[in-house]
């Protein structure tokens, strides 16, 4: 199996998710902020 | 042992104690509820600061480094599950918990569960059982922090472990009793920066020492070809059990009283979304980088006696003595800060129990004195646990983390999201959650902590359905 940056593909995928999930959380907070009503209605519950 | 390292280490801790003493003698003693929740007026950055403090606990610099040393990157199953749960907790749980908590006037999650069923016949029993659960698991958690302080002082000051845990335990207790929360606000930002530097700089220095990324990969593969793999060399049933064990360990995230308290203290639901970004970012960093430090430690310190000491040894070996002394002291004081919030939660639960069940007319002075006595008692029990040392820091944290998740987190989520939850169901879940966690650990350790979760969910759903059908009406405080 081909390694990505020297680590196995599944490990590389999980490491990528560890970076992506905070970025997704940031994106959701931007959407929430733009709505301006203080609610968390994108993938969340007010 | 370098004099420069010892001097800066000692000086840093002395300054910390001096700041604690200053606040103890100059700040008016506040009510415990104000002290814990800061009048429910905590903003985004104080939450971020407390997140930095909690991530810098014994878990990050000791337990998780030891895990990286032993099993490598397969522990990322835990990390991935946990950061997904952190996002879930902020986006789904924080707002309703904060709202319910304000309506009920509750200050901790234990208090919340007990007060929710205050008007039910089982209400008093639930308060007793949920308090026992929190105290039992929190003593374990605090014991693990004292072991970490002991090991850091052992490395930083060169004193033997027994003396180190005694000094560390007393430091934890005194720091909290002096009003460490006020003091730590002043020091946490500075410490947060130091610890952030340590977490980023330490693996880089270790990489340089090893000879770069390629050398790291080849030497890690030479040490154990499974260190960089998500499967840890397992396949089939063994792999399934291994992954399930990491994932169910991470489920404990739903029930940590000192973290849930932040949701109760948050100023406004509108800042929850921003706070979630800070929380998940820090958690991502602290659950990934220490694993690499552990693997690098496997290469640089292959014959180390205790793998959980890799980061401490690497700091002493790779940083200039004065910087190493400051970093070790910053880690110790961050652990003190974490232990401080754990001790305060436990102390608050005991005090509320006394006020609710034993002496409703107790004066504020009596309650504060009882709170301090509880802190001292729990610190002594934590020192005793650290002295007996029933397992590694990781093993003790895993037990406490899962126990709290099962017996506190599950009942809380059911209360928040399922109206069919009854007092009988919650009481049964807390008891079975505690018992199944202990039974799984002692009778089937190779499957720990998989079993307590399905068992406790089945119990809370089954008992709630059964008691609702039999006509037993649960009276919740929110309804009344």
Short mmCIF file of N, CA, C and O in Angstrom, two decimals, chain A residues 4-15 17-30 32-33 35 37-46, chain B residues 73 76-77 79-80 83-84 87 90-92 95-96 99 213 217 221 228-231 269-274 276-277 280-281 283-285 287-288 292 416-417:
data_model
loop_
_atom_site.label_atom_id
_atom_site.label_comp_id
_atom_site.label_asym_id
_atom_site.label_seq_id
_atom_site.Cartn_x
_atom_site.Cartn_y
_atom_site.Cartn_z
N UNK A 4 1.57 7.85 2.36
CA UNK A 4 1.43 9.28 2.10
C UNK A 4 2.29 10.01 3.13
O UNK A 4 2.05 9.88 4.34
N UNK A 5 3.30 10.74 2.64
CA UNK A 5 4.29 11.39 3.51
C UNK A 5 4.92 10.38 4.47
O UNK A 5 5.28 10.72 5.60
N UNK A 6 5.00 9.16 4.04
CA UNK A 6 5.67 8.13 4.83
C UNK A 6 4.77 7.40 5.81
O UNK A 6 5.22 6.47 6.47
N UNK A 7 3.53 7.84 5.93
CA UNK A 7 2.62 7.14 6.86
C UNK A 7 1.54 6.40 6.06
O UNK A 7 1.21 6.82 4.94
N UNK A 8 0.98 5.31 6.59
CA UNK A 8 -0.04 4.55 5.86
C UNK A 8 -1.24 5.43 5.49
O UNK A 8 -1.54 6.40 6.22
N UNK A 9 -1.96 5.12 4.38
CA UNK A 9 -3.06 5.98 3.91
C UNK A 9 -4.14 6.24 4.96
O UNK A 9 -4.61 7.37 5.10
N UNK A 10 -4.54 5.21 5.73
CA UNK A 10 -5.60 5.41 6.73
C UNK A 10 -5.14 6.39 7.82
O UNK A 10 -5.89 7.26 8.26
N UNK A 11 -3.87 6.25 8.23
CA UNK A 11 -3.32 7.18 9.22
C UNK A 11 -3.31 8.61 8.66
O UNK A 11 -3.68 9.56 9.36
N UNK A 12 -2.90 8.72 7.38
CA UNK A 12 -2.86 10.05 6.74
C UNK A 12 -4.26 10.65 6.69
O UNK A 12 -4.44 11.85 6.94
N UNK A 13 -5.27 9.80 6.39
CA UNK A 13 -6.65 10.29 6.31
C UNK A 13 -7.11 10.81 7.68
O UNK A 13 -7.70 11.90 7.78
N UNK A 14 -6.83 10.05 8.74
CA UNK A 14 -7.26 10.47 10.08
C UNK A 14 -6.53 11.75 10.51
O UNK A 14 -7.14 12.66 11.08
N UNK A 15 -5.22 11.84 10.18
CA UNK A 15 -4.49 13.07 10.50
C UNK A 15 -5.08 14.26 9.75
O UNK A 15 -5.21 15.36 10.31
N UNK A 17 -8.21 14.54 8.88
CA UNK A 17 -9.48 14.85 9.55
C UNK A 17 -9.24 15.65 10.84
O UNK A 17 -10.05 16.52 11.20
N UNK A 18 -8.13 15.34 11.52
CA UNK A 18 -7.82 16.08 12.76
C UNK A 18 -7.57 17.56 12.45
O UNK A 18 -7.73 18.42 13.33
N UNK A 19 -7.15 17.85 11.22
CA UNK A 19 -6.97 19.26 10.82
C UNK A 19 -8.28 19.82 10.25
O UNK A 19 -8.66 20.96 10.51
N UNK A 20 -9.00 18.98 9.50
CA UNK A 20 -10.21 19.45 8.81
C UNK A 20 -11.37 19.75 9.77
O UNK A 20 -12.11 20.72 9.56
N UNK A 21 -11.53 18.94 10.80
CA UNK A 21 -12.70 19.12 11.69
C UNK A 21 -12.68 20.49 12.38
O UNK A 21 -13.71 21.18 12.40
N UNK A 22 -11.53 20.95 12.91
CA UNK A 22 -11.52 22.32 13.45
C UNK A 22 -11.86 23.36 12.38
O UNK A 22 -12.52 24.36 12.67
N UNK A 23 -11.41 23.11 11.12
CA UNK A 23 -11.73 24.06 10.05
C UNK A 23 -13.23 24.06 9.74
O UNK A 23 -13.82 25.12 9.48
N UNK A 24 -13.85 22.88 9.79
CA UNK A 24 -15.31 22.79 9.58
C UNK A 24 -16.03 23.53 10.71
O UNK A 24 -16.98 24.30 10.47
N UNK A 25 -15.54 23.35 11.96
CA UNK A 25 -16.15 24.05 13.10
C UNK A 25 -16.04 25.56 12.90
O UNK A 25 -16.98 26.30 13.19
N UNK A 26 -14.89 26.00 12.36
CA UNK A 26 -14.71 27.43 12.10
C UNK A 26 -15.71 27.91 11.03
O UNK A 26 -16.36 28.94 11.18
N UNK A 27 -15.85 27.12 9.96
CA UNK A 27 -16.79 27.47 8.90
C UNK A 27 -18.21 27.59 9.43
O UNK A 27 -18.94 28.54 9.11
N UNK A 28 -18.61 26.65 10.28
CA UNK A 28 -19.96 26.69 10.87
C UNK A 28 -20.15 27.92 11.75
O UNK A 28 -21.21 28.55 11.76
N UNK A 29 -19.08 28.29 12.48
CA UNK A 29 -19.20 29.46 13.35
C UNK A 29 -19.34 30.74 12.52
O UNK A 29 -20.03 31.67 12.92
N UNK A 30 -18.68 30.77 11.35
CA UNK A 30 -18.81 31.94 10.46
C UNK A 30 -20.25 32.05 9.96
O UNK A 30 -20.86 33.13 9.97
N UNK A 32 -22.94 30.81 11.43
CA UNK A 32 -23.77 31.21 12.58
C UNK A 32 -23.64 32.70 12.85
O UNK A 32 -24.63 33.38 13.13
N UNK A 33 -22.39 33.19 12.77
CA UNK A 33 -22.12 34.59 13.06
C UNK A 33 -22.80 35.51 12.05
O UNK A 33 -23.38 36.54 12.41
N UNK A 35 -25.49 34.97 10.41
CA UNK A 35 -26.94 35.02 10.60
C UNK A 35 -27.30 36.09 11.64
O UNK A 35 -28.30 36.77 11.53
N UNK A 37 -28.36 36.08 14.72
CA UNK A 37 -29.43 35.98 15.73
C UNK A 37 -28.98 35.17 16.95
O UNK A 37 -29.78 34.87 17.84
N UNK A 38 -27.68 34.82 17.00
CA UNK A 38 -27.15 34.12 18.17
C UNK A 38 -27.48 32.65 18.25
O UNK A 38 -27.16 31.99 19.23
N UNK A 39 -28.13 32.12 17.20
CA UNK A 39 -28.52 30.71 17.27
C UNK A 39 -27.47 29.81 16.62
O UNK A 39 -26.63 30.27 15.85
N UNK A 40 -27.54 28.53 16.97
CA UNK A 40 -26.65 27.54 16.36
C UNK A 40 -27.54 26.60 15.58
O UNK A 40 -27.95 25.57 16.08
N UNK A 41 -27.89 27.00 14.37
CA UNK A 41 -28.85 26.15 13.67
C UNK A 41 -28.24 25.37 12.53
O UNK A 41 -28.92 24.62 11.86
N UNK A 42 -26.93 25.57 12.27
CA UNK A 42 -26.28 24.74 11.27
C UNK A 42 -25.63 23.57 12.01
O UNK A 42 -24.71 23.76 12.79
N UNK A 43 -26.10 22.38 11.79
CA UNK A 43 -25.58 21.20 12.49
C UNK A 43 -25.56 21.43 13.99
O UNK A 43 -24.61 21.13 14.67
N UNK A 44 -26.60 22.00 14.50
CA UNK A 44 -26.62 22.25 15.93
C UNK A 44 -28.02 22.46 16.41
O UNK A 44 -28.98 22.25 15.69
N UNK A 45 -28.14 22.90 17.64
CA UNK A 45 -29.46 23.02 18.23
C UNK A 45 -29.47 24.21 19.16
O UNK A 45 -28.59 24.37 19.98
N UNK A 46 -30.42 25.07 18.95
CA UNK A 46 -30.52 26.24 19.84
C UNK A 46 -31.34 25.90 21.06
O UNK A 46 -32.39 25.34 20.96
N UNK B 73 0.34 5.61 16.63
CA UNK B 73 -0.76 6.42 16.09
C UNK B 73 -2.11 5.71 16.08
O UNK B 73 -3.12 6.33 15.71
N UNK B 76 -5.06 7.38 17.57
CA UNK B 76 -5.82 8.43 16.88
C UNK B 76 -7.30 8.08 16.75
O UNK B 76 -8.13 8.95 16.51
N UNK B 77 -7.66 6.80 16.91
CA UNK B 77 -9.09 6.44 16.93
C UNK B 77 -9.79 7.19 18.05
O UNK B 77 -10.92 7.65 17.92
N UNK B 79 -8.59 10.04 19.44
CA UNK B 79 -8.49 11.48 19.16
C UNK B 79 -9.60 11.92 18.21
O UNK B 79 -10.27 12.93 18.45
N UNK B 80 -9.80 11.15 17.14
CA UNK B 80 -10.80 11.51 16.13
C UNK B 80 -12.20 11.50 16.75
O UNK B 80 -12.99 12.43 16.57
N UNK B 83 -12.68 14.57 19.17
CA UNK B 83 -12.91 15.94 18.65
C UNK B 83 -14.27 16.03 17.96
O UNK B 83 -14.90 17.08 17.97
N UNK B 84 -14.76 14.91 17.40
CA UNK B 84 -16.13 14.92 16.85
C UNK B 84 -17.12 15.15 18.00
O UNK B 84 -18.06 15.93 17.90
N UNK B 87 -17.21 18.78 19.19
CA UNK B 87 -18.08 19.60 18.32
C UNK B 87 -19.54 19.34 18.67
O UNK B 87 -20.34 20.27 18.82
N UNK B 90 -20.52 21.01 22.05
CA UNK B 90 -20.68 22.47 21.95
C UNK B 90 -21.93 22.84 21.15
O UNK B 90 -22.68 23.73 21.52
N UNK B 91 -22.18 22.13 20.03
CA UNK B 91 -23.27 22.55 19.15
C UNK B 91 -24.63 22.03 19.60
O UNK B 91 -25.65 22.62 19.25
N UNK B 92 -24.67 20.90 20.32
CA UNK B 92 -25.96 20.32 20.69
C UNK B 92 -26.27 20.39 22.19
O UNK B 92 -27.43 20.47 22.56
N UNK B 95 -25.98 24.73 24.71
CA UNK B 95 -27.10 25.68 24.82
C UNK B 95 -28.21 25.16 25.73
O UNK B 95 -28.61 25.85 26.67
N UNK B 96 -28.76 23.93 25.47
CA UNK B 96 -29.82 23.47 26.37
C UNK B 96 -29.36 23.30 27.81
O UNK B 96 -30.13 23.61 28.74
N UNK B 99 -29.23 26.72 29.43
CA UNK B 99 -30.58 27.25 29.64
C UNK B 99 -31.26 26.55 30.82
O UNK B 99 -31.79 27.18 31.72
N UNK B 213 12.53 14.18 9.30
CA UNK B 213 11.30 13.40 9.13
C UNK B 213 11.58 12.00 8.58
O UNK B 213 11.03 11.01 9.05
N UNK B 217 10.78 8.48 10.37
CA UNK B 217 9.92 7.41 9.81
C UNK B 217 10.66 6.07 9.79
O UNK B 217 10.12 5.04 10.21
N UNK B 221 9.74 2.87 12.14
CA UNK B 221 9.41 1.57 11.52
C UNK B 221 10.35 0.48 12.00
O UNK B 221 9.94 -0.67 12.17
N UNK B 228 3.19 3.55 13.28
CA UNK B 228 2.57 4.59 12.46
C UNK B 228 1.24 4.16 11.87
O UNK B 228 0.60 4.90 11.13
N UNK B 229 0.81 2.94 12.21
CA UNK B 229 -0.41 2.40 11.60
C UNK B 229 -1.63 2.60 12.51
O UNK B 229 -1.52 2.65 13.73
N UNK B 230 -2.80 2.68 11.90
CA UNK B 230 -4.05 2.82 12.66
C UNK B 230 -4.52 1.46 13.18
O UNK B 230 -5.47 1.38 13.97
N UNK B 231 -3.90 0.38 12.72
CA UNK B 231 -4.38 -0.95 13.11
C UNK B 231 -3.55 -1.56 14.24
O UNK B 231 -3.95 -2.57 14.81
N UNK B 269 -25.56 32.14 24.75
CA UNK B 269 -25.53 31.03 23.79
C UNK B 269 -24.92 31.47 22.47
O UNK B 269 -24.46 30.65 21.68
N UNK B 270 -24.89 32.79 22.23
CA UNK B 270 -24.38 33.27 20.94
C UNK B 270 -22.88 33.08 20.80
O UNK B 270 -22.34 33.15 19.70
N UNK B 271 -22.15 32.87 21.93
CA UNK B 271 -20.70 32.69 21.79
C UNK B 271 -20.29 31.22 21.75
O UNK B 271 -19.13 30.91 21.60
N UNK B 272 -21.28 30.33 21.87
CA UNK B 272 -20.98 28.90 21.91
C UNK B 272 -20.28 28.46 20.62
O UNK B 272 -19.30 27.70 20.64
N UNK B 273 -20.76 28.96 19.48
CA UNK B 273 -20.22 28.53 18.20
C UNK B 273 -18.74 28.90 18.07
O UNK B 273 -17.91 28.08 17.66
N UNK B 274 -18.40 30.14 18.47
CA UNK B 274 -16.99 30.57 18.40
C UNK B 274 -16.14 29.77 19.39
O UNK B 274 -15.02 29.37 19.08
N UNK B 276 -16.55 26.83 20.36
CA UNK B 276 -16.34 25.46 19.89
C UNK B 276 -15.12 25.36 18.98
O UNK B 276 -14.40 24.36 18.99
N UNK B 277 -14.85 26.43 18.21
CA UNK B 277 -13.69 26.41 17.30
C UNK B 277 -12.40 26.36 18.11
O UNK B 277 -11.49 25.58 17.81
N UNK B 280 -12.14 22.83 19.91
CA UNK B 280 -11.82 21.69 19.05
C UNK B 280 -10.41 21.83 18.48
O UNK B 280 -9.71 20.82 18.29
N UNK B 281 -9.94 23.07 18.27
CA UNK B 281 -8.58 23.26 17.75
C UNK B 281 -7.54 22.82 18.78
O UNK B 281 -6.59 22.10 18.46
N UNK B 283 -8.02 20.80 21.31
CA UNK B 283 -8.11 19.36 21.54
C UNK B 283 -7.42 18.59 20.43
O UNK B 283 -6.76 17.58 20.66
N UNK B 284 -7.59 19.06 19.19
CA UNK B 284 -6.96 18.40 18.06
C UNK B 284 -5.43 18.39 18.22
O UNK B 284 -4.79 17.37 18.02
N UNK B 285 -4.89 19.56 18.60
CA UNK B 285 -3.44 19.65 18.79
C UNK B 285 -2.96 18.73 19.90
O UNK B 285 -2.01 17.98 19.74
N UNK B 287 -4.24 16.15 21.22
CA UNK B 287 -4.48 14.71 21.09
C UNK B 287 -3.67 14.10 19.94
O UNK B 287 -3.72 12.91 19.71
N UNK B 288 -2.94 14.95 19.21
CA UNK B 288 -2.14 14.44 18.09
C UNK B 288 -0.64 14.53 18.39
O UNK B 288 0.07 13.52 18.34
N UNK B 292 3.16 11.82 18.64
CA UNK B 292 4.43 11.90 17.91
C UNK B 292 5.60 12.05 18.88
O UNK B 292 6.67 11.50 18.66
N UNK B 416 -31.65 15.79 29.05
CA UNK B 416 -31.74 16.93 28.14
C UNK B 416 -32.56 16.61 26.88
O UNK B 416 -33.24 17.47 26.34
N UNK B 417 -32.48 15.34 26.42
CA UNK B 417 -33.02 15.06 25.09
C UNK B 417 -34.18 14.07 25.04
O UNK B 417 -34.75 13.85 23.98
#
